[in-house]
Coordinates of C-alpha atoms and ligand atoms in Angstrom, one line a residue:
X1 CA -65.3 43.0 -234.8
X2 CA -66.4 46.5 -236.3
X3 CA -62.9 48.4 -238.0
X4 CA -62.3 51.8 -238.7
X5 CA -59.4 53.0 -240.4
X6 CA -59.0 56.2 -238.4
X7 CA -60.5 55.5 -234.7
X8 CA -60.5 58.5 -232.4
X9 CA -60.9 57.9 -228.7
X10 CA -62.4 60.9 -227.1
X11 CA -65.3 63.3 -229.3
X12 CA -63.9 66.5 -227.6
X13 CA -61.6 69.6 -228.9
X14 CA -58.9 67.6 -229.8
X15 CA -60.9 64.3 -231.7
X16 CA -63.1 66.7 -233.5
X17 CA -60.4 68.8 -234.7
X18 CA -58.9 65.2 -235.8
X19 CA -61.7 63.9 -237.7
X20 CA -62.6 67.7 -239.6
X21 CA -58.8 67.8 -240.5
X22 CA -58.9 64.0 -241.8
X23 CA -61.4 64.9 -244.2
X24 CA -60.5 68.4 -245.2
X25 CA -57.1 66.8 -246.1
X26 CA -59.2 64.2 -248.9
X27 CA -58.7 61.4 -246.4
X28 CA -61.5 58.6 -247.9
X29 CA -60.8 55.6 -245.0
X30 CA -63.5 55.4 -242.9
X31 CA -63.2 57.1 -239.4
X32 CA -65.3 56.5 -236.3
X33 CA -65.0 58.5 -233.1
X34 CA -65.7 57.2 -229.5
X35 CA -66.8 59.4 -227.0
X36 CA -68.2 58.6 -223.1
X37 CA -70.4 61.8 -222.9
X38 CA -73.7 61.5 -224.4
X39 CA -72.9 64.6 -227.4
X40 CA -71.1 65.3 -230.2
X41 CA -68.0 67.4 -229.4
X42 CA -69.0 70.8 -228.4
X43 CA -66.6 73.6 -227.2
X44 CA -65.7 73.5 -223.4
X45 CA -64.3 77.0 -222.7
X46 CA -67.8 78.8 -222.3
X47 CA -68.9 75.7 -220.0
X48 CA -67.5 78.6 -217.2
X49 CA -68.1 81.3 -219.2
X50 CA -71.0 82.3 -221.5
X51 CA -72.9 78.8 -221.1
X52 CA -72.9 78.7 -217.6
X53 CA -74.5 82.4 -217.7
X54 CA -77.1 81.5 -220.3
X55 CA -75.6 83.5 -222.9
X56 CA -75.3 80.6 -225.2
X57 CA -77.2 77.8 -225.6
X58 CA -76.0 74.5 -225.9
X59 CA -76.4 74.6 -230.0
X60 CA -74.6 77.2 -230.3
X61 CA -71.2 75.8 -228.6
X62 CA -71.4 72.8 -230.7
X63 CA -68.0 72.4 -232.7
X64 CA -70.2 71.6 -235.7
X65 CA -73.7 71.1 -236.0
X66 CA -74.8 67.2 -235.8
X67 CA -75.3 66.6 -239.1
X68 CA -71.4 67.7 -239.9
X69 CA -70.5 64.3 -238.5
X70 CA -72.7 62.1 -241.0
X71 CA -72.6 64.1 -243.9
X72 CA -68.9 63.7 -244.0
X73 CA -69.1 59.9 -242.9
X74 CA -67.6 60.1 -239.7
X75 CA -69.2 57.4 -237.8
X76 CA -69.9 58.9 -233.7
X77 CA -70.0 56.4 -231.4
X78 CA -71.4 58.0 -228.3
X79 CA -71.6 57.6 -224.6
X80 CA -69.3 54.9 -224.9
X81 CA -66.1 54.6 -222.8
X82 CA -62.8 52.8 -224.0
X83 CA -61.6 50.6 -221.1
X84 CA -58.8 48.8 -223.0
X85 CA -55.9 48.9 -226.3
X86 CA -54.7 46.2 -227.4
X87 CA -51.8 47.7 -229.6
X88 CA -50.7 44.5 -230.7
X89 CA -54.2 42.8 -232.2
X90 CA -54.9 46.6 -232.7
X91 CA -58.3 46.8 -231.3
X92 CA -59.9 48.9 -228.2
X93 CA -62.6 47.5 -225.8
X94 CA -65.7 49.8 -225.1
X95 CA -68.9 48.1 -223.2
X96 CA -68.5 44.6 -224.8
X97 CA -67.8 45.8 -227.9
X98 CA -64.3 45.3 -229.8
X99 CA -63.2 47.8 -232.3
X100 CA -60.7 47.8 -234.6
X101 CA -58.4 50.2 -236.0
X102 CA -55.4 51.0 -238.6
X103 CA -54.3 54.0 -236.6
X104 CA -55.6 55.3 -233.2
X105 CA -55.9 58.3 -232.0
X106 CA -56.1 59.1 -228.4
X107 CA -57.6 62.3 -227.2
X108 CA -59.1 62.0 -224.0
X109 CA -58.8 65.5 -222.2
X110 CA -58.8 65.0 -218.4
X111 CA -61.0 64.3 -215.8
X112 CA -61.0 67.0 -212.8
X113 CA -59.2 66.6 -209.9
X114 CA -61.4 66.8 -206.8
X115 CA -61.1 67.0 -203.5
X116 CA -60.2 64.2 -201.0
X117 CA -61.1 65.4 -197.7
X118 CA -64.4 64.7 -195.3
X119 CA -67.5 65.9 -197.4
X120 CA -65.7 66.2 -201.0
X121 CA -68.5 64.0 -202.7
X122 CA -71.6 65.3 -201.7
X123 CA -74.0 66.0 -204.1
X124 CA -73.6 70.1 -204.4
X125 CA -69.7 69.7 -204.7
X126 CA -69.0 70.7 -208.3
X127 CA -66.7 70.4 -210.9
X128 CA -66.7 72.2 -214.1
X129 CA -65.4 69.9 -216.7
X130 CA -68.6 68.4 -218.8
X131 CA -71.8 69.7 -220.0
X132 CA -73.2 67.4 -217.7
X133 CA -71.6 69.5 -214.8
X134 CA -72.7 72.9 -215.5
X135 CA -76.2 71.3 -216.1
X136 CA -76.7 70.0 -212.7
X137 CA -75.2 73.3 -210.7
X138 CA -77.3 75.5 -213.0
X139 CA -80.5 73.8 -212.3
X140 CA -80.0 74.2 -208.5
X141 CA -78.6 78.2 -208.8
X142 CA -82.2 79.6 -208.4
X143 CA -82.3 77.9 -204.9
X144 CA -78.9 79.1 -203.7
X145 CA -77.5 82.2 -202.3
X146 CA -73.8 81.3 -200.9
X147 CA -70.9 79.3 -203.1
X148 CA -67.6 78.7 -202.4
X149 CA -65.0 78.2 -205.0
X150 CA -62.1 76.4 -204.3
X151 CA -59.2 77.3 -207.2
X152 CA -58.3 80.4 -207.8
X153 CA -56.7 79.5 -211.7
X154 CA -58.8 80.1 -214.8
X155 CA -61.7 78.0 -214.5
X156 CA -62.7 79.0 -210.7
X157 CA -61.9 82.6 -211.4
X158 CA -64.5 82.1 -214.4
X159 CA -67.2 80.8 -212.7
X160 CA -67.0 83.6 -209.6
X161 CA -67.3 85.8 -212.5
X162 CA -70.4 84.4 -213.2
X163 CA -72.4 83.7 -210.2
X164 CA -71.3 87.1 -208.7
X165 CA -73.0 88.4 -212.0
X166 CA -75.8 86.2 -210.9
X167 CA -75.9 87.7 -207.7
X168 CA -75.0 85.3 -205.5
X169 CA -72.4 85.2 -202.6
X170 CA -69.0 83.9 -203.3
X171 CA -66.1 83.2 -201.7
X172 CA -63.1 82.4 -203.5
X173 CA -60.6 80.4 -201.7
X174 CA -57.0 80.1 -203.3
X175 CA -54.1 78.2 -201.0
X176 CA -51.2 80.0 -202.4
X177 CA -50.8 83.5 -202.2
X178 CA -52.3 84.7 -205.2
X179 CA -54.4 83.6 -208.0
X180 CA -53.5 82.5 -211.1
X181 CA -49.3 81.6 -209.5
X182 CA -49.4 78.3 -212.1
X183 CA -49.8 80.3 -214.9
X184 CA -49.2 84.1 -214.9
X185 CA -47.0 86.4 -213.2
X186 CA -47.9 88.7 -210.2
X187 CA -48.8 91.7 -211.2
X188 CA -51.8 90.0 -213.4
X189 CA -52.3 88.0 -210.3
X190 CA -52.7 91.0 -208.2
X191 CA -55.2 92.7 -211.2
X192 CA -57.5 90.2 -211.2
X193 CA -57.6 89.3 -207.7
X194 CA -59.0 93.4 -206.9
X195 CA -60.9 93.0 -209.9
X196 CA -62.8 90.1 -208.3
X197 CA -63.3 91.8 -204.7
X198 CA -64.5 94.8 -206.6
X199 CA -67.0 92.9 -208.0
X200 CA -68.0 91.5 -204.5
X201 CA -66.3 88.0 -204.7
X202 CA -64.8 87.2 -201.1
X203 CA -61.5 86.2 -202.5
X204 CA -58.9 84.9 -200.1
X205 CA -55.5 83.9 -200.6
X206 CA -53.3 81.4 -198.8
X207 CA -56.7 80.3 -197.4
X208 CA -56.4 76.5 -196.1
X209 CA -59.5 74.6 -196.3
X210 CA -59.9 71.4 -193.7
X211 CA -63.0 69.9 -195.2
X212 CA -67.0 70.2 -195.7
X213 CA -69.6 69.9 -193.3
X214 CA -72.4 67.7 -194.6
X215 CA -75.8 68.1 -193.8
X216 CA -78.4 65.9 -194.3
X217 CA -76.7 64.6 -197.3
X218 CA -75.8 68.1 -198.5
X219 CA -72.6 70.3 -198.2
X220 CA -73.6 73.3 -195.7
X221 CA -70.2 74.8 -194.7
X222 CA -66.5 74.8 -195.8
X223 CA -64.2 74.0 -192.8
X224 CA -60.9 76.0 -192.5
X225 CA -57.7 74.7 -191.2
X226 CA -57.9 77.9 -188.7
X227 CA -61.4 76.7 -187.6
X228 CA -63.4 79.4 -189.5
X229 CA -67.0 77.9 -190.9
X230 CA -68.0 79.3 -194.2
X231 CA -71.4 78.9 -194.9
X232 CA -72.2 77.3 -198.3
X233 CA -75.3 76.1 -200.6
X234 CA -72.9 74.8 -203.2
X235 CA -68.8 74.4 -203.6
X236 CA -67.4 74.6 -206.9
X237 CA -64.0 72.8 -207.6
X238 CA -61.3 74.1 -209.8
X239 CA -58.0 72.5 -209.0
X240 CA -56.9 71.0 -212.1
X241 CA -57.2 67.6 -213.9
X242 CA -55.7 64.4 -214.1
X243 CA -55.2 63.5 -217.0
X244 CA -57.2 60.8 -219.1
X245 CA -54.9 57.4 -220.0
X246 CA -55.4 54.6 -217.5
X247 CA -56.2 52.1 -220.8
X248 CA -53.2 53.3 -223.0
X249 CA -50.7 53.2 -220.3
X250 CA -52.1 49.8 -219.1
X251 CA -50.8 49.2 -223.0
X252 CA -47.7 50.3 -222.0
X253 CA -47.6 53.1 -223.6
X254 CA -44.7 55.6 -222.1
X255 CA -46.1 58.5 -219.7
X256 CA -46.1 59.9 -216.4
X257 CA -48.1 63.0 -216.4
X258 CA -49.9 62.4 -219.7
X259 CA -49.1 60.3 -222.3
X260 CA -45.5 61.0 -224.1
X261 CA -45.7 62.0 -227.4
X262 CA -42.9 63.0 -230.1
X263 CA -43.0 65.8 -232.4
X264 CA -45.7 64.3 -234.7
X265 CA -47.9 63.1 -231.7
X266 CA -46.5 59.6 -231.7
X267 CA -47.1 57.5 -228.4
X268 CA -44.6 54.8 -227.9
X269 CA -47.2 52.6 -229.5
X270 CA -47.3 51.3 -232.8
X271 CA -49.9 53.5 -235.0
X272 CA -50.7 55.1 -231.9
X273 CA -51.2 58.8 -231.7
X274 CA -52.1 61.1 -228.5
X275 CA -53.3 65.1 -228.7
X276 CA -54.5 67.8 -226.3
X277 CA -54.6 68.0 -222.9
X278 CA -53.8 64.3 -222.1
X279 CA -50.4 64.5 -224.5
X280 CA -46.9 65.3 -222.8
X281 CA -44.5 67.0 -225.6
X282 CA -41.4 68.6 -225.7
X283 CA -42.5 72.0 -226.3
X284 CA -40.1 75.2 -227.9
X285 CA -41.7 76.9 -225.3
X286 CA -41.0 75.9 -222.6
X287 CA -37.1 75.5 -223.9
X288 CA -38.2 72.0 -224.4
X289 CA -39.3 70.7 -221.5
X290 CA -42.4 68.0 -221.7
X291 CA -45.4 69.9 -220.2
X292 CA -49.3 69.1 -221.3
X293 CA -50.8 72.0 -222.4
X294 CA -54.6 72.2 -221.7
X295 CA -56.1 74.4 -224.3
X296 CA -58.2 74.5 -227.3
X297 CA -55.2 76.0 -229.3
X298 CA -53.3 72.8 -228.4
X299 CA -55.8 70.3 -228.8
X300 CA -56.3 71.8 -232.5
X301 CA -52.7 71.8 -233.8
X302 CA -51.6 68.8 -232.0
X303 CA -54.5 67.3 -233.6
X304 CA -53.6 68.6 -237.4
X305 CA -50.0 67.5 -236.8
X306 CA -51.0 64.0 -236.0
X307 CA -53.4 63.6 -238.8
X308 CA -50.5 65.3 -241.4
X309 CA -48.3 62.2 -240.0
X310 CA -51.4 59.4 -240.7
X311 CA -51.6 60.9 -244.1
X312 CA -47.3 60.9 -244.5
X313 CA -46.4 64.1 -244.3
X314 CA -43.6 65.2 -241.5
X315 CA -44.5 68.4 -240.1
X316 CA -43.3 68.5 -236.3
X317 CA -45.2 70.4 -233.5
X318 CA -44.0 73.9 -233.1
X319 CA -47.0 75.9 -232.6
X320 CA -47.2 78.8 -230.3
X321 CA -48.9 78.5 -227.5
X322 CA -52.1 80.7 -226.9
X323 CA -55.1 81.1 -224.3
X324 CA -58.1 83.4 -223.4
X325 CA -60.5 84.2 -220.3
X326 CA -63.1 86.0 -220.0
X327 CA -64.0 87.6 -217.0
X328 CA -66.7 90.7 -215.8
X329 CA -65.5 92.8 -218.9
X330 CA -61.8 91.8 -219.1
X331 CA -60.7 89.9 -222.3
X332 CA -57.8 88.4 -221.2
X333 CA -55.2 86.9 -224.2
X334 CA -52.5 85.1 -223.7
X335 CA -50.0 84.0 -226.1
X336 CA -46.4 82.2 -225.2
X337 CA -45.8 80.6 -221.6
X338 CA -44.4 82.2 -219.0
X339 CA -42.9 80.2 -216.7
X340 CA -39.0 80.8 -216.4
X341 CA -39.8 84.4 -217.3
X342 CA -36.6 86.2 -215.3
X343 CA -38.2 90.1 -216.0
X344 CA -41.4 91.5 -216.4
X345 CA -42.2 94.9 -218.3
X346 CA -45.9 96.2 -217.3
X347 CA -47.2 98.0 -220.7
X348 CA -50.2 100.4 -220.0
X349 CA -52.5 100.8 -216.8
X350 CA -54.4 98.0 -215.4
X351 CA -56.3 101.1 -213.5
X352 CA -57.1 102.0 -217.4
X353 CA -58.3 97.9 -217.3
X354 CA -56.6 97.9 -220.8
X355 CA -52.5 96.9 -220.4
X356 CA -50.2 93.9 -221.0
X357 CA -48.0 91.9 -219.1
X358 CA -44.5 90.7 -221.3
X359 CA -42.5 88.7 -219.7
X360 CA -38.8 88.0 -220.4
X361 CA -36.2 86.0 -220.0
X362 CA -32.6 86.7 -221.4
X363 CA -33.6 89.9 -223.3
X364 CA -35.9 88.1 -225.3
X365 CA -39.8 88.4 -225.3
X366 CA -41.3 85.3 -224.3
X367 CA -45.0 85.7 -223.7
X368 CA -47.6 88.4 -223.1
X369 CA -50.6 88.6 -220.6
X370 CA -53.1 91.2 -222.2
X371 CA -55.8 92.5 -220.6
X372 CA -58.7 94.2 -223.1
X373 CA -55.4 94.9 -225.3
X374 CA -56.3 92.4 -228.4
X375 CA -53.7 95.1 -230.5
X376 CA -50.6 93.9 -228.3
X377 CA -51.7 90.7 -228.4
X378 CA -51.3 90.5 -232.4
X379 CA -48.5 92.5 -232.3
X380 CA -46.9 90.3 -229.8
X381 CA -47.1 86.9 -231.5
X382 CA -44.4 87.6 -234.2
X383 CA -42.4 88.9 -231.5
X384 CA -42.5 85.9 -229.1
X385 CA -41.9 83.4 -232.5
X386 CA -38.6 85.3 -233.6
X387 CA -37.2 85.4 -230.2
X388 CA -35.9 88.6 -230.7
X389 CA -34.0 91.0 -228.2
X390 CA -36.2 94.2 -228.4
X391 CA -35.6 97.1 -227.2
X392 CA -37.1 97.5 -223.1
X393 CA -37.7 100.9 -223.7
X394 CA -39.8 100.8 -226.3
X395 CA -42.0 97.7 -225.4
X396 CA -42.9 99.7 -221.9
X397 CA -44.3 102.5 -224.0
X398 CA -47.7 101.9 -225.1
X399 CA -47.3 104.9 -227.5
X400 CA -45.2 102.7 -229.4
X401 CA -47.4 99.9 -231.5
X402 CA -45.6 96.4 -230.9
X403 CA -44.9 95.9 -234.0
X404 CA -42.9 98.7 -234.6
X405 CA -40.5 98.1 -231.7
X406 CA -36.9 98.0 -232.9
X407 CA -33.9 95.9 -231.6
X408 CA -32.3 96.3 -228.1
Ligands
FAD501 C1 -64.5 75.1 -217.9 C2 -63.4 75.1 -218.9 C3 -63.0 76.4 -219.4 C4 -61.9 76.4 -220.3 N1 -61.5 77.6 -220.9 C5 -60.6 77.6 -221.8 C6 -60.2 78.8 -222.5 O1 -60.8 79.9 -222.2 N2 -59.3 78.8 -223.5 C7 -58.7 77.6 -223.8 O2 -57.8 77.6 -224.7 N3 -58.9 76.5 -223.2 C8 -59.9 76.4 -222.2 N4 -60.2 75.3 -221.6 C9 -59.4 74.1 -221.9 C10 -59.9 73.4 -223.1 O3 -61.3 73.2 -223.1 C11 -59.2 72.0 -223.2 O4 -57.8 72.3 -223.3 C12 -59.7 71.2 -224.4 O5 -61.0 70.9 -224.3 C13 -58.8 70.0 -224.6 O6 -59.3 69.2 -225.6 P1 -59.2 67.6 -225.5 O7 -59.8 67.1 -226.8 O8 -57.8 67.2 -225.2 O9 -60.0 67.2 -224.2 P2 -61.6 67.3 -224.0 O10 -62.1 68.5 -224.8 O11 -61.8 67.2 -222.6 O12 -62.2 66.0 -224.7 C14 -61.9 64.7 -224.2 C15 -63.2 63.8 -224.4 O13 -62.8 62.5 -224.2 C16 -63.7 61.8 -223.4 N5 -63.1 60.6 -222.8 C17 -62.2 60.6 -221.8 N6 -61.8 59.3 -221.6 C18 -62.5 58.5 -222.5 C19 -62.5 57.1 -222.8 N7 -61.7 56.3 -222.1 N8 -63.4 56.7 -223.8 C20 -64.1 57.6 -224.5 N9 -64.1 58.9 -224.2 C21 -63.3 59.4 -223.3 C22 -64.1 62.9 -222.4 O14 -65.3 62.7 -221.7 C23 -64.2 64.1 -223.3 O15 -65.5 64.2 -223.9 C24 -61.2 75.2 -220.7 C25 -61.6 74.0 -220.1 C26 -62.7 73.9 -219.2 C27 -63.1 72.6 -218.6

């Protein structure tokens, strides 16, 4: 059986970020990361952004270039896929290899939720997850005219923004009644749904899909609940993923949605550590609730905090949540969450397409939404940290720089 001191499950954002920060902290054990795709970790934000529309190659999302992995003696082990943990002989299975480990760290993203309905696995129903995904619709967009999306969060939004760039027909389908409702408030929402039907994207809200026609093998339509047909060469799906721990629960490791972690990324497992999108915490916050967070932000601190603990140093998770999208023109920038905001103050004019949304809850500045505003985004992170009451006033008035806003 092969050992590794370090073993990382998963060569994504979060494993990467784990093995760069293992050896930029002096650690000399050997370290080996497993991962089921085919490449070394590479960056999957621009896989709906400027990937998917050409504008980068796949070199150039590459988290480091290939020979960063052997030059600092990080063995990859790729397109291989753990099945089992055994935390008590401290090995995982992948193929019909067994490998051991001292500590394990499990960082396995998510896999995308798709749809169940009539029609949901034909071969031009997409999701946008891997490099592998975008590959496949991107060789077929020169002989297609109509998509659908079904999603209206992030990911779906991104890709409309692309193909309608691309020319082609889409229609957006959301089921709730606007866009974005898991993640931002409404006034964004409303923003970037006009934005998207200025730009030609037939986005519909509350829209209640039944299932997809199949074709001679192919999707052709999208079938409503109402009975409408919506012609289609290719659906795209963004609704989400589940994420990835079938093997460590199996373990018994303690989870529901995701993998529960402690403040250093601890599982319930013995020298077993989880990080990014498939780790549950209890994050500041969110007032402490356990919520996964799926972003590259995440996936990199969690990922520093549980190598700090391997090498004995205590530093607890408190990092501050942050996120982008990029969309037609619009650099969206997020930083804080939202959710149980109880007051929203709308700083500049999205007719200006250059504003933020803060949101508030108790007074106190708890995130911001900013919209081609990168100066209130900076400003706004110290704000969010201290938990401050500002003065309302003041934050509405886009005269007055963030960080000079004064206590209520
Ligand atoms: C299209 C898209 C756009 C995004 N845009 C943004 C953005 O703008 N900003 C932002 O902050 N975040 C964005 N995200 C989210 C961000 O990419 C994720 O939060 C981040 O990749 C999480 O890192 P991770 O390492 O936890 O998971 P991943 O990066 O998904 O890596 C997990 C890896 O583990 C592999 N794996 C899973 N199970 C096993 C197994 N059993 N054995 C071996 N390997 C396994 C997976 O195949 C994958 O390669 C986007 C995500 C997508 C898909």
């Amino acid at each position: 059986m092969s050992y590794y001191d370090v073993l990382i499950v998963g060569a994504g954002h979060a494993g990467a970020q784990a093995a760069i920060a293992l050896r930029q902290l002096g650690f000399e054990g050997s370290v080996a990361m497993i991962g089921d795709e085919q490449y070394p970790p590479y960056e999957r934000p621009p896989l709906s952004k400027e990937y998917f529309a050409g504008e980068k190659t796949f070199e150039r999302i590459l988290i480091r270039p290939a020979s960063f992995w052997e030059e600092r003696n990080i063995d990859m082990l790729l397109g291989r896929r753990v099945k089992s943990v055994d935390p008590e002989g401290k090995f995982v299975t992948a193929g019909d290899a067994e490998i051991g480990y001292g500590k394990l760290i499990w960082c396995t993203g998510g896999s995308p939720r798709m749809l169940t309905c009539n029609g949901a696995d034909a071969p031009n129903v997409h999701a946008v997850r891997r490099r592998d995904d975008v590959d496949a619709m991107m060789a077929k967009l020169d002989t297609i005219n109509h998509v659908t999306v079904i999603g209206g969060g992030y990911i779906g939004l991104e890709a409309a923004a692309v193909l309608s760039k691309f020319g082609k027909k889409v229609v957006l389908l959301e089921a709730l009644d606007r866009v974005l409702a898991r993640v931002a408030g409404e006034d964004l929402s409303r923003f970037y749904e006009a934005e998207h039907r200025a730009h030609g994207v037939d986005l519909r809200t509350g829209a209640k899909m039944d299932c997809i026609e199949v074709t001679d093998g192919v999707a052709t339509a999208v079938l409503m609940q109402d009975g409408e047909r919506i012609e289609t060469d290719m659906v795209i799906v963004g609704i989400g993923i589940i994420p990835e721990t079938g093997p460590l629960v199996a373990a018994g490791a303690a989870g529901g949605n995701g993998v529960d972690v402690d403040e250093f990324c601890r599982t319930s497992l013995p020298d077993i550590y989880a990080v990014g999108d498939c780790a549950a915490h209890e994050n500041d916050f969110a007032r402490g609730a356990r919520i996964r967070l799926e972003s590259v932000q995440n996936a990199n601190d969690q990922a520093k905090t549980a190598v700090t603990h391997i090498l004995g140093k205590e530093e607890p998770y408190h990092a501050v949540p942050w996120f982008w999208s990029n969309q037609y023109d619009l650099k969206l920038q997020t930083v804080g969450l939202s959710t149980g905001h109880d007051q929203t103050i709308l700083r500049g004019d999205p007719a200006a397409r250059s504003f933020s949304v803060l949101y508030l809850r108790g007074g106190k500045l708890i995130a911001l939404d900013c919209v081609n505003a990168v100066k209130d985004y900076v400003q706004g992170r110290a704000h969010v940290v201290s938990g401050a009451v500002l003065d309302q006033a003041q934050l509405a008035d886009p005269a007055v720089p963030l960080k000079e806003v004064g206590l209520a």
